[in-house]
Amino acid sequence: MKLSRRAVIGSGATMLAGTAMRPFTGFAQPAGRAYTPEMFGAVGDGRTNDSTAFAKLATAVSMNGGGIIELRRTTYLLAAQLPNGARSPYHYEPFKLLEFTGCRKPLIIRGNGARLRCAAGLRYGVFDAAGAPAQTQMPYFGPGLATPYRFLVKAENCTGGVEISDLELDGNLPGLLIGGQYGDTGRQIPAIGLALINNDCSEMIRNVHSHHHAQDGFYIDGIDREPIRERLFWECRSEYNARQGCSIVGGSGYLFERCRFNHTGRSTISSAPAAGVDIEAEGGKRNRGFRFLDCEFSNNVGCGMVADTGDSADASFTGCTFIGTTNWAVWPNKPGFRFHRCRLIGASARAFGDNDPARATQFHGCTFIDDPKLTPGGKVYGGTNKDHPLFDLAESVNVLFNRCTFLATRSAVMPWSTNAIYVDCTMSQARKVQSFPRGTWRGRNLLNGAIELGASRIQGQVILNGQPRR
């Protein structure tokens, strides 16, 4: 992720009928042996640090090639640091926790309502050798790092299947000691709730609440070919994390259903992009075929959803809500992104345009609105354009709005565009400032307000303030 991109972005619905508990077809082989953290000495009283027991548990399960982990409905206090003195790059090395590698049999974690909570008083950021916060000049890639954990839970290079359910991952960000910044901007140091890395198998994540992590709530770096079995996040929440609700840096075929990616950067620290979801392929990988059903992306310091770098394409959003309070609702600057029956509150920008209409961003049956009654705290982001268009499309070509509704009830105006395609749309603008939704108009379109179509190509019917426009 480039500094310029982070700096630019950082500055700135209903449930499908009939869905109850998400079905899962199961694994190709039996899960095998069962484990509990208490077998390795965990207390689980919310006061005793159980890091050593959880590390032993993860080692045993990985050596066995998988297994079932049963947790109690209690709080397990985790995370510890090992001072390294002059050793680089970490002055405070994190303790490994539930990190599983190479499980060839199913890896199943049944949380049963358990909470894994990071211990208070640990360091995160850059510190000097004496343990004091360091004042770093950015960008900074030197020594002195500290983090309470790299991952609370990580599954990597597994082939037998991964299932994690009914679990709370609490990074306890307000309880950490914060040091200097690291990386290109912010604090780009691992402190992640749940990471899925290069697993060539089914992945089922159900009812996991990952919050207040110093970096990301969820992190996906998957294989970039079509999966053999399903990859599903169902009814998961990622909130109040410092950098990302969910980072997707590689993979394909993931389905997110009834998930929430809210309030990124709204705790004690924030690191760009600070998005709800960032679809950003890294390391030569591809991102393809992501689906979001009935998900929410609300009140993030950065964009609700951003896709801007790497080989990313082909994501769909159905029945989702995007709420931009201090930044863009969506920033879908990659090919093949589709939005169906979504609600976008606040301004959006950088829809991908292309001479091939099939590659350009498309919106079908979506509503764009600036009503502050629909946002947390009554804030609505208006964008960087002084006229506050609901969508700033710049010169994007062939971006499609099909059967969409635009309601500018307060300070916003209609989209700023030159080459968009509008089909059977409705627009209503209360503000008297002139707006310019120019492009190609097809079907029957009803427009009300101070709207100027300029050199638009009218190939259907446009009724502007009660008068036909030709």
Tab-separated table of C-alpha atoms in Angstrom:
chain	number	residue	atom	x	y	z
A	1	MET	CA	0.000	0.000	0.000
A	2	LYS	CA	1.521	3.261	-1.129
A	3	LEU	CA	1.868	6.290	1.122
A	4	SER	CA	0.133	8.579	-1.357
A	5	ARG	CA	-2.884	6.298	-1.532
A	6	ARG	CA	-3.188	5.973	2.236
A	7	ALA	CA	-2.837	9.692	2.688
A	8	VAL	CA	-5.552	10.488	0.119
A	9	ILE	CA	-8.074	7.972	1.427
A	10	GLY	CA	-7.267	8.623	5.069
A	11	SER	CA	-8.007	12.339	4.739
A	12	GLY	CA	-10.946	12.471	3.699
A	13	ALA	CA	-30.305	-4.229	3.885
A	14	THR	CA	-32.311	-6.050	4.613
A	15	MET	CA	-31.721	-9.762	5.351
A	16	LEU	CA	-32.208	-12.164	2.476
A	17	ALA	CA	-35.507	-13.906	3.007
A	18	GLY	CA	-35.449	-17.335	4.552
A	19	THR	CA	-31.910	-17.272	5.980
A	20	ALA	CA	-31.629	-18.604	9.501
A	21	MET	CA	-28.561	-20.497	10.685
A	22	ARG	CA	-26.065	-20.663	7.840
A	23	PRO	CA	-25.705	-24.312	6.724
A	24	PHE	CA	-22.278	-25.894	6.497
A	25	THR	CA	-21.606	-29.033	4.503
A	26	GLY	CA	-18.908	-30.210	6.875
A	27	PHE	CA	-15.371	-31.476	6.408
A	28	ALA	CA	-14.039	-34.267	4.265
A	29	GLN	CA	-12.752	-36.203	7.301
A	30	PRO	CA	-13.483	-36.465	11.042
A	31	ALA	CA	-12.186	-33.668	13.248
A	32	GLY	CA	-10.319	-35.970	15.609
A	33	ARG	CA	-9.115	-35.274	19.120
A	34	ALA	CA	-10.735	-32.726	21.461
A	35	TYR	CA	-8.779	-30.192	23.530
A	36	THR	CA	-9.474	-27.541	26.139
A	37	PRO	CA	-7.106	-24.804	27.344
A	38	GLU	CA	-7.609	-26.094	30.872
A	39	MET	CA	-5.785	-29.289	29.837
A	40	PHE	CA	-2.671	-27.115	29.509
A	41	GLY	CA	-3.110	-25.128	32.705
A	42	ALA	CA	-5.471	-22.289	31.742
A	43	VAL	CA	-7.516	-20.794	34.570
A	44	GLY	CA	-9.993	-18.658	32.643
A	45	ASP	CA	-10.923	-16.328	35.481
A	46	GLY	CA	-10.294	-13.075	33.586
A	47	ARG	CA	-7.404	-12.187	35.946
A	48	THR	CA	-4.810	-14.932	35.490
A	49	ASN	CA	-2.715	-14.621	32.327
A	50	ASP	CA	-3.293	-17.813	30.337
A	51	SER	CA	-0.870	-17.075	27.474
A	52	THR	CA	1.436	-20.029	28.179
A	53	ALA	CA	-1.460	-22.482	28.313
A	54	PHE	CA	-2.889	-21.223	25.015
A	55	ALA	CA	0.510	-21.394	23.322
A	56	LYS	CA	0.912	-25.006	24.470
A	57	LEU	CA	-2.591	-25.776	23.271
A	58	ALA	CA	-1.849	-24.376	19.788
A	59	THR	CA	1.396	-26.338	19.568
A	60	ALA	CA	-0.314	-29.581	20.526
A	61	VAL	CA	-3.123	-29.128	18.018
A	62	SER	CA	-0.713	-28.227	15.201
A	63	MET	CA	1.478	-31.248	15.983
A	64	ASN	CA	-1.613	-33.456	15.903
A	65	GLY	CA	-2.560	-31.985	12.524
A	66	GLY	CA	-5.842	-30.517	13.800
A	67	GLY	CA	-8.531	-31.169	16.366
A	68	ILE	CA	-11.477	-29.690	18.229
A	69	ILE	CA	-10.889	-26.927	20.770
A	70	GLU	CA	-13.679	-26.393	23.286
A	71	LEU	CA	-13.641	-23.127	25.247
A	72	ARG	CA	-15.757	-22.196	28.251
A	73	ARG	CA	-18.112	-19.228	28.416
A	74	THR	CA	-15.648	-17.152	30.375
A	75	THR	CA	-12.885	-14.578	29.887
A	76	TYR	CA	-9.372	-15.810	29.160
A	77	LEU	CA	-6.715	-13.145	29.724
A	78	LEU	CA	-3.972	-13.394	27.095
A	79	ALA	CA	-0.888	-11.704	25.604
A	80	ALA	CA	2.582	-11.110	27.012
A	81	GLN	CA	5.818	-9.502	25.856
A	82	LEU	CA	9.437	-10.594	26.019
A	83	PRO	CA	11.894	-7.681	26.276
A	84	ASN	CA	14.626	-8.062	23.662
A	85	GLY	CA	16.895	-5.198	24.667
A	86	ALA	CA	19.036	-4.267	21.677
A	87	ARG	CA	17.721	-7.073	19.478
A	88	SER	CA	16.086	-5.824	16.299
A	89	PRO	CA	13.441	-5.114	15.180
A	90	TYR	CA	11.406	-5.775	18.341
A	91	HIS	CA	12.328	-4.318	21.699
A	92	TYR	CA	9.221	-6.078	23.053
A	93	GLU	CA	8.628	-9.394	21.293
A	94	PRO	CA	5.024	-10.654	21.377
A	95	PHE	CA	4.153	-14.066	22.804
A	96	LYS	CA	2.621	-16.548	20.344
A	97	LEU	CA	-0.971	-17.409	21.186
A	98	LEU	CA	-3.487	-19.453	19.167
A	99	GLU	CA	-1.363	-19.782	16.014
A	100	PHE	CA	-2.039	-22.980	14.044
A	101	THR	CA	0.049	-24.084	11.084
A	102	GLY	CA	-0.294	-26.882	8.559
A	103	CYS	CA	-3.325	-28.661	9.992
A	104	ARG	CA	-4.177	-31.458	7.534
A	105	LYS	CA	-7.212	-32.505	9.592
A	106	PRO	CA	-10.105	-30.202	10.533
A	107	LEU	CA	-9.276	-27.356	12.905
A	108	ILE	CA	-12.409	-26.483	14.901
A	109	ILE	CA	-12.583	-23.800	17.603
A	110	ARG	CA	-15.877	-23.766	19.484
A	111	GLY	CA	-15.904	-20.576	21.477
A	112	ASN	CA	-19.199	-21.268	23.276
A	113	GLY	CA	-19.365	-17.539	24.108
A	114	ALA	CA	-15.794	-17.265	25.411
A	115	ARG	CA	-13.866	-14.001	25.349
A	116	LEU	CA	-10.130	-13.869	24.610
A	117	ARG	CA	-8.987	-10.530	26.042
A	118	CYS	CA	-5.586	-8.893	25.689
A	119	ALA	CA	-3.966	-8.043	29.006
A	120	ALA	CA	-3.730	-4.350	29.885
A	121	GLY	CA	-0.473	-2.426	30.242
A	122	LEU	CA	1.359	-3.979	27.283
A	123	ARG	CA	3.194	-1.860	24.705
A	124	TYR	CA	2.230	-1.166	21.106
A	125	GLY	CA	4.192	1.056	18.724
A	126	VAL	CA	7.846	2.105	18.777
A	127	PHE	CA	9.726	2.403	22.081
A	128	ASP	CA	13.295	3.196	23.065
A	129	ALA	CA	15.543	0.727	24.871
A	130	ALA	CA	14.345	2.024	28.239
A	131	GLY	CA	10.715	1.307	27.361
A	132	ALA	CA	9.595	4.890	26.782
A	133	PRO	CA	7.537	5.844	23.717
A	134	ALA	CA	9.810	6.916	20.858
A	135	GLN	CA	9.148	9.984	18.745
A	136	THR	CA	9.574	8.717	15.189
A	137	GLN	CA	9.852	10.742	12.010
A	138	MET	CA	7.654	9.186	9.350
A	139	PRO	CA	8.127	7.109	7.324
A	140	TYR	CA	10.000	5.004	9.858
A	141	PHE	CA	11.218	1.420	9.386
A	142	GLY	CA	13.802	1.164	12.139
A	143	PRO	CA	14.015	-0.871	15.364
A	144	GLY	CA	12.147	-0.516	18.633
A	145	LEU	CA	8.885	-2.278	17.804
A	146	ALA	CA	6.427	-3.545	20.364
A	147	THR	CA	3.109	-5.335	20.072
A	148	PRO	CA	1.129	-7.395	22.607
A	149	TYR	CA	0.418	-10.131	20.012
A	150	ARG	CA	0.702	-10.595	16.277
A	151	PHE	CA	-2.514	-12.624	16.165
A	152	LEU	CA	-4.942	-13.705	18.844
A	153	VAL	CA	-5.968	-16.490	16.443
A	154	LYS	CA	-4.224	-17.514	13.217
A	155	ALA	CA	-4.774	-20.489	10.895
A	156	GLU	CA	-2.106	-20.842	8.210
A	157	ASN	CA	-1.391	-23.423	5.489
A	158	CYS	CA	-4.212	-25.671	6.670
A	159	THR	CA	-5.826	-28.211	4.338
A	160	GLY	CA	-8.334	-30.095	6.513
A	161	GLY	CA	-10.859	-27.297	7.036
A	162	VAL	CA	-11.164	-24.432	9.516
A	163	GLU	CA	-14.268	-23.670	11.585
A	164	ILE	CA	-14.375	-20.975	14.289
A	165	SER	CA	-17.600	-20.038	16.042
A	166	ASP	CA	-19.178	-18.125	18.949
A	167	LEU	CA	-16.058	-16.291	20.055
A	168	GLU	CA	-15.145	-12.765	21.165
A	169	LEU	CA	-11.657	-11.460	20.366
A	170	ASP	CA	-10.978	-8.372	22.487
A	171	GLY	CA	-7.755	-6.487	21.696
A	172	ASN	CA	-8.251	-4.129	24.660
A	173	LEU	CA	-6.803	-1.210	22.683
A	174	PRO	CA	-7.694	1.403	25.341
A	175	GLY	CA	-5.636	-0.589	27.860
A	176	LEU	CA	-2.383	-0.589	25.839
A	177	LEU	CA	0.621	1.715	26.227
A	178	ILE	CA	0.999	3.476	22.878
A	179	GLY	CA	4.417	4.251	21.416
A	180	GLY	CA	5.656	5.999	18.298
A	181	GLN	CA	4.512	5.394	14.752
A	182	TYR	CA	5.948	2.837	12.339
A	183	GLY	CA	5.762	2.201	8.593
A	184	ASP	CA	4.609	4.642	5.929
A	185	THR	CA	1.859	6.147	8.059
A	186	GLY	CA	0.274	5.335	11.389
A	187	ARG	CA	1.424	2.168	13.160
A	188	GLN	CA	1.744	-0.663	10.651
A	189	ILE	CA	2.630	-3.319	13.236
A	190	PRO	CA	0.742	-6.634	13.483
A	191	ALA	CA	-1.902	-6.786	16.199
A	192	ILE	CA	-4.706	-8.763	14.538
A	193	GLY	CA	-7.736	-10.523	15.954
A	194	LEU	CA	-8.200	-13.376	13.455
A	195	ALA	CA	-5.977	-14.160	10.458
A	196	LEU	CA	-6.589	-16.750	7.722
A	197	ILE	CA	-3.470	-17.296	5.604
A	198	ASN	CA	-3.053	-19.648	2.621
A	199	ASN	CA	-5.562	-22.239	3.783
A	200	ASP	CA	-6.444	-24.628	0.946
A	201	CYS	CA	-9.717	-25.804	2.484
A	202	SER	CA	-13.130	-24.753	3.726
A	203	GLU	CA	-13.210	-21.847	6.148
A	204	MET	CA	-16.330	-21.215	8.217
A	205	ILE	CA	-16.258	-18.253	10.613
A	206	ARG	CA	-19.533	-17.825	12.524
A	207	ASN	CA	-20.555	-15.322	15.172
A	208	VAL	CA	-17.076	-13.968	15.889
A	209	HIS	CA	-16.842	-10.489	17.424
A	210	SER	CA	-13.361	-9.037	16.846
A	211	HIS	CA	-12.848	-5.574	18.302
A	212	HIS	CA	-10.423	-2.998	19.704
A	213	HIS	CA	-7.330	-4.427	18.031
A	214	ALA	CA	-4.356	-2.152	17.439
A	215	GLN	CA	-4.356	-3.204	13.787
A	216	ASP	CA	-7.081	-5.348	12.106
A	217	GLY	CA	-10.122	-7.231	13.337
A	218	PHE	CA	-9.941	-9.773	10.474
A	219	TYR	CA	-7.082	-10.393	8.038
A	220	ILE	CA	-7.394	-12.616	4.957
A	221	ASP	CA	-4.419	-13.636	2.832
A	222	GLY	CA	-5.873	-16.639	1.042
A	223	ILE	CA	-4.991	-18.705	-1.973
A	224	ASP	CA	-6.018	-16.896	-5.121
A	225	ARG	CA	-7.694	-19.707	-7.025
A	226	GLU	CA	-11.250	-20.917	-6.691
A	227	PRO	CA	-11.721	-22.873	-3.454
A	228	ILE	CA	-12.747	-26.517	-3.299
A	229	ARG	CA	-15.220	-25.869	-0.481
A	230	GLU	CA	-16.974	-22.808	0.934
A	231	ARG	CA	-15.358	-19.828	2.603
A	232	LEU	CA	-17.872	-18.013	4.753
A	233	PHE	CA	-18.022	-15.281	7.385
A	234	TRP	CA	-21.502	-15.382	8.912
A	235	GLU	CA	-22.860	-12.882	11.448
A	236	CYS	CA	-19.408	-11.595	12.366
A	237	ARG	CA	-18.639	-8.152	13.747
A	238	SER	CA	-15.421	-6.168	13.511
A	239	GLU	CA	-15.513	-2.875	15.392
A	240	TYR	CA	-13.270	-0.167	16.862
A	241	ASN	CA	-10.082	-1.585	15.377
A	242	ALA	CA	-7.280	0.872	14.626
A	243	ARG	CA	-6.427	0.086	10.999
A	244	GLN	CA	-9.064	-2.108	9.393
A	245	GLY	CA	-12.262	-3.929	10.093
A	246	CYS	CA	-11.156	-6.509	7.538
A	247	SER	CA	-8.070	-6.514	5.311
A	248	ILE	CA	-8.307	-8.756	2.248
A	249	VAL	CA	-4.838	-8.948	0.697
A	250	GLY	CA	-5.227	-12.204	-1.236
A	251	GLY	CA	-7.821	-14.854	-1.948
A	252	SER	CA	-11.026	-15.657	-3.778
A	253	GLY	CA	-14.535	-16.923	-3.232
A	254	TYR	CA	-15.282	-15.525	0.228
A	255	LEU	CA	-18.876	-14.833	1.228
A	256	PHE	CA	-19.628	-12.361	4.025
A	257	GLU	CA	-23.217	-12.558	5.218
A	258	ARG	CA	-24.874	-10.392	7.891
A	259	CYS	CA	-21.493	-9.001	8.969
A	260	ARG	CA	-20.681	-5.573	10.426
A	261	PHE	CA	-17.489	-3.590	9.781
A	262	ASN	CA	-17.952	-0.440	11.834
A	263	HIS	CA	-16.147	2.317	13.781
A	264	THR	CA	-12.608	1.592	12.536
A	265	GLY	CA	-10.206	4.149	13.976
A	266	ARG	CA	-12.731	5.350	16.556
A	267	SER	CA	-10.854	4.048	19.610
A	268	THR	CA	-7.620	5.469	21.044
A	269	ILE	CA	-5.508	5.361	17.842
A	270	SER	CA	-6.096	5.170	14.106
A	271	SER	CA	-3.884	4.044	11.217
A	272	ALA	CA	-4.697	4.575	7.543
A	273	PRO	CA	-6.589	3.375	5.597
A	274	ALA	CA	-8.869	2.943	8.682
A	275	ALA	CA	-11.554	1.387	6.475
A	276	GLY	CA	-14.408	-0.946	7.218
A	277	VAL	CA	-13.136	-3.346	4.532
A	278	ASP	CA	-10.024	-2.896	2.389
A	279	ILE	CA	-9.816	-5.153	-0.687
A	280	GLU	CA	-6.169	-4.753	-1.589
A	281	ALA	CA	-4.150	-7.537	-3.227
A	282	GLU	CA	-0.522	-7.687	-2.075
A	283	GLY	CA	2.585	-9.697	-2.818
A	284	GLY	CA	1.659	-10.518	-6.415
A	285	LYS	CA	-1.590	-12.219	-5.384
A	286	ARG	CA	-5.067	-11.708	-6.830
A	287	ASN	CA	-8.334	-10.821	-5.134
A	288	ARG	CA	-11.403	-12.205	-6.905
A	289	GLY	CA	-15.009	-13.176	-6.340
A	290	PHE	CA	-15.932	-11.649	-2.975
A	291	ARG	CA	-19.606	-11.420	-2.044
A	292	PHE	CA	-21.176	-9.360	0.710
A	293	LEU	CA	-24.823	-9.971	1.635
A	294	ASP	CA	-26.725	-7.771	4.103
A	295	CYS	CA	-23.531	-6.310	5.567
A	296	GLU	CA	-22.940	-2.921	7.199
A	297	PHE	CA	-19.981	-0.565	6.813
A	298	SER	CA	-20.559	2.381	9.129
A	299	ASN	CA	-18.792	5.313	10.784
A	300	ASN	CA	-15.224	4.387	9.894
A	301	VAL	CA	-12.446	6.989	9.971
A	302	GLY	CA	-11.558	5.829	6.457
A	303	CYS	CA	-13.848	4.573	3.707
A	304	GLY	CA	-16.663	2.152	4.396
A	305	MET	CA	-15.235	-0.058	1.643
A	306	VAL	CA	-12.136	0.724	-0.387
A	307	ALA	CA	-10.525	-1.080	-3.334
A	308	ASP	CA	-7.729	0.873	-4.962
A	309	THR	CA	-4.446	-1.053	-5.330
A	310	GLY	CA	-3.200	-4.466	-6.385
A	311	ASP	CA	-4.773	-7.065	-8.668
A	312	SER	CA	-8.274	-6.903	-7.216
A	313	ALA	CA	-11.535	-7.338	-9.144
A	314	ASP	CA	-15.048	-8.782	-9.194
A	315	ALA	CA	-16.752	-8.114	-5.872
A	316	SER	CA	-20.498	-7.873	-5.294
A	317	PHE	CA	-22.517	-6.205	-2.552
A	318	THR	CA	-26.205	-7.041	-2.114
A	319	GLY	CA	-28.535	-5.444	0.429
A	320	CYS	CA	-25.621	-3.703	2.152
A	321	THR	CA	-25.523	-0.363	3.976
A	322	PHE	CA	-22.578	2.030	3.714
A	323	ILE	CA	-22.491	5.040	6.038
A	324	GLY	CA	-19.798	7.676	5.619
A	325	THR	CA	-19.637	10.088	8.538
A	326	THR	CA	-16.119	11.531	8.075
A	327	ASN	CA	-14.985	9.764	4.908
A	328	TRP	CA	-16.288	8.202	1.704
A	329	ALA	CA	-19.048	5.624	1.933
A	330	VAL	CA	-17.407	3.588	-0.871
A	331	TRP	CA	-14.271	3.919	-3.012
A	332	PRO	CA	-14.605	1.045	-5.566
A	333	ASN	CA	-11.695	1.814	-7.894
A	334	LYS	CA	-11.238	-1.706	-9.288
A	335	PRO	CA	-12.936	-3.548	-12.187
A	336	GLY	CA	-16.051	-5.652	-11.903
A	337	PHE	CA	-17.529	-4.261	-8.682
A	338	ARG	CA	-21.323	-4.597	-8.464
A	339	PHE	CA	-23.793	-3.115	-5.978
A	340	HIS	CA	-27.381	-4.414	-5.791
A	341	ARG	CA	-30.131	-2.883	-3.618
A	342	CYS	CA	-27.600	-1.149	-1.406
A	343	ARG	CA	-28.047	2.034	0.608
A	344	LEU	CA	-25.174	4.545	0.522
A	345	ILE	CA	-25.360	7.387	3.042
A	346	GLY	CA	-22.866	10.205	2.539
A	347	ALA	CA	-20.593	10.922	-0.405
A	348	SER	CA	-18.798	8.282	-2.478
A	349	ALA	CA	-15.926	8.554	-4.963
A	350	ARG	CA	-13.629	6.834	-7.451
A	351	ALA	CA	-15.940	4.313	-9.066
A	352	PHE	CA	-13.931	2.369	-11.643
A	353	GLY	CA	-14.543	3.471	-15.209
A	354	ASP	CA	-13.575	1.620	-18.371
A	355	ASN	CA	-14.202	1.715	-22.106
A	356	ASP	CA	-15.578	-1.799	-21.662
A	357	PRO	CA	-18.879	-1.279	-19.779
A	358	ALA	CA	-18.649	-4.803	-18.318
A	359	ARG	CA	-15.531	-3.801	-16.358
A	360	ALA	CA	-16.904	-0.506	-15.047
A	361	THR	CA	-18.590	-0.248	-11.630
A	362	GLN	CA	-22.345	-0.868	-11.647
A	363	PHE	CA	-25.109	0.094	-9.231
A	364	HIS	CA	-28.517	-1.595	-9.528
A	365	GLY	CA	-31.527	-0.498	-7.482
A	366	CYS	CA	-29.364	1.443	-5.004
A	367	THR	CA	-30.256	4.512	-2.936
A	368	PHE	CA	-27.840	7.425	-2.392
A	369	ILE	CA	-28.814	9.812	0.389
A	370	ASP	CA	-27.376	12.482	2.720
A	371	ASP	CA	-29.900	12.261	5.577
A	372	PRO	CA	-28.100	12.753	8.951
A	373	LYS	CA	-30.916	10.975	10.789
A	374	LEU	CA	-29.583	7.750	9.291
A	375	THR	CA	-26.031	8.080	10.640
A	376	PRO	CA	-24.340	7.672	14.041
A	377	GLY	CA	-24.167	11.080	15.692
A	378	GLY	CA	-25.947	12.793	12.824
A	379	LYS	CA	-22.770	13.285	10.750
A	380	VAL	CA	-22.724	12.919	6.971
A	381	TYR	CA	-19.533	13.147	4.905
A	382	GLY	CA	-19.808	15.511	1.951
A	383	GLY	CA	-16.540	14.759	0.168
A	384	THR	CA	-13.715	17.027	-0.969
A	385	ASN	CA	-15.656	18.801	-3.719
A	386	LYS	CA	-16.994	22.098	-2.302
A	387	ASP	CA	-20.384	21.438	-3.924
A	388	HIS	CA	-20.750	18.077	-2.099
A	389	PRO	CA	-21.993	15.724	-4.853
A	390	LEU	CA	-23.396	12.425	-3.604
A	391	PHE	CA	-20.935	10.687	-5.934
A	392	ASP	CA	-17.776	12.279	-7.327
A	393	LEU	CA	-17.160	10.304	-10.520
A	394	ALA	CA	-14.666	12.693	-12.098
A	395	GLU	CA	-13.977	11.414	-15.640
A	396	SER	CA	-14.947	7.782	-14.968
A	397	VAL	CA	-16.382	6.199	-18.113
A	398	ASN	CA	-19.419	3.874	-18.299
A	399	VAL	CA	-20.154	3.695	-14.579
A	400	LEU	CA	-23.754	2.444	-14.545
A	401	PHE	CA	-26.613	3.570	-12.304
A	402	ASN	CA	-29.620	1.391	-13.110
A	403	ARG	CA	-32.948	2.091	-11.350
A	404	CYS	CA	-31.155	4.078	-8.665
A	405	THR	CA	-32.551	6.801	-6.407
A	406	PHE	CA	-30.591	9.916	-5.392
A	407	LEU	CA	-32.009	11.962	-2.490
A	408	ALA	CA	-30.045	15.089	-1.582
A	409	THR	CA	-32.086	16.316	1.352
A	410	ARG	CA	-29.647	18.827	2.875
A	411	SER	CA	-26.187	19.990	1.752
A	412	ALA	CA	-25.461	17.412	-0.953
A	413	VAL	CA	-26.134	17.703	-4.669
A	414	MET	CA	-26.465	15.183	-7.488
A	415	PRO	CA	-23.447	13.187	-8.763
A	416	TRP	CA	-20.643	15.015	-10.569
A	417	SER	CA	-20.061	13.029	-13.752
A	418	THR	CA	-19.225	13.438	-17.430
A	419	ASN	CA	-19.507	9.925	-18.863
A	420	ALA	CA	-21.732	7.928	-16.486
A	421	ILE	CA	-24.754	5.929	-17.647
A	422	TYR	CA	-28.113	6.584	-15.945
A	423	VAL	CA	-31.045	4.233	-16.622
A	424	ASP	CA	-34.530	4.669	-15.078
A	425	CYS	CA	-33.207	6.819	-12.236
A	426	THR	CA	-34.888	9.235	-9.839
A	427	MET	CA	-33.097	12.339	-8.540
A	428	SER	CA	-34.265	14.936	-6.026
A	429	GLN	CA	-32.120	17.812	-4.783
A	430	ALA	CA	-33.169	20.352	-2.152
A	431	ARG	CA	-30.096	22.586	-2.342
A	432	LYS	CA	-30.139	25.400	-4.925
A	433	VAL	CA	-26.513	24.918	-6.010
A	434	GLN	CA	-26.209	23.637	-9.573
A	435	SER	CA	-25.288	19.967	-9.952
A	436	PHE	CA	-23.890	18.230	-13.036
A	437	PRO	CA	-24.843	14.540	-13.451
A	438	ARG	CA	-23.750	14.417	-17.090
A	439	GLY	CA	-23.517	11.329	-19.240
A	440	THR	CA	-25.848	9.005	-21.149
A	441	TRP	CA	-29.508	8.843	-20.109
A	442	ARG	CA	-31.628	5.825	-21.002
A	443	GLY	CA	-35.091	4.608	-20.068
A	444	ARG	CA	-37.327	6.985	-18.090
A	445	ASN	CA	-35.658	9.337	-15.595
A	446	LEU	CA	-37.365	11.781	-13.196
A	447	LEU	CA	-35.210	14.704	-11.990
A	448	ASN	CA	-36.088	17.544	-9.628
A	449	GLY	CA	-33.876	20.396	-8.467
A	450	ALA	CA	-31.071	22.621	-9.733
A	451	ILE	CA	-29.708	20.008	-12.127
A	452	GLU	CA	-27.720	20.812	-15.283
A	453	LEU	CA	-27.251	17.989	-17.798
A	454	GLY	CA	-24.907	19.941	-20.057
A	455	ALA	CA	-23.739	17.908	-23.063
A	456	SER	CA	-25.465	14.717	-21.913
A	457	ARG	CA	-26.627	12.145	-24.445
A	458	ILE	CA	-30.340	11.590	-23.920
A	459	GLN	CA	-31.311	8.285	-25.472
A	460	GLY	CA	-34.514	7.797	-23.505
A	461	GLN	CA	-36.844	10.079	-21.548
A	462	VAL	CA	-35.698	12.682	-19.026
A	463	ILE	CA	-38.280	14.716	-17.090
A	464	LEU	CA	-36.445	17.636	-15.441
A	465	ASN	CA	-38.569	19.685	-13.008
A	466	GLY	CA	-41.731	18.523	-14.772
A	467	GLN	CA	-40.465	19.303	-18.272
A	468	PRO	CA	-39.232	16.831	-20.896
A	469	ARG	CA	-35.544	17.311	-21.669
A	470	ARG	CA	-34.173	16.554	-25.113
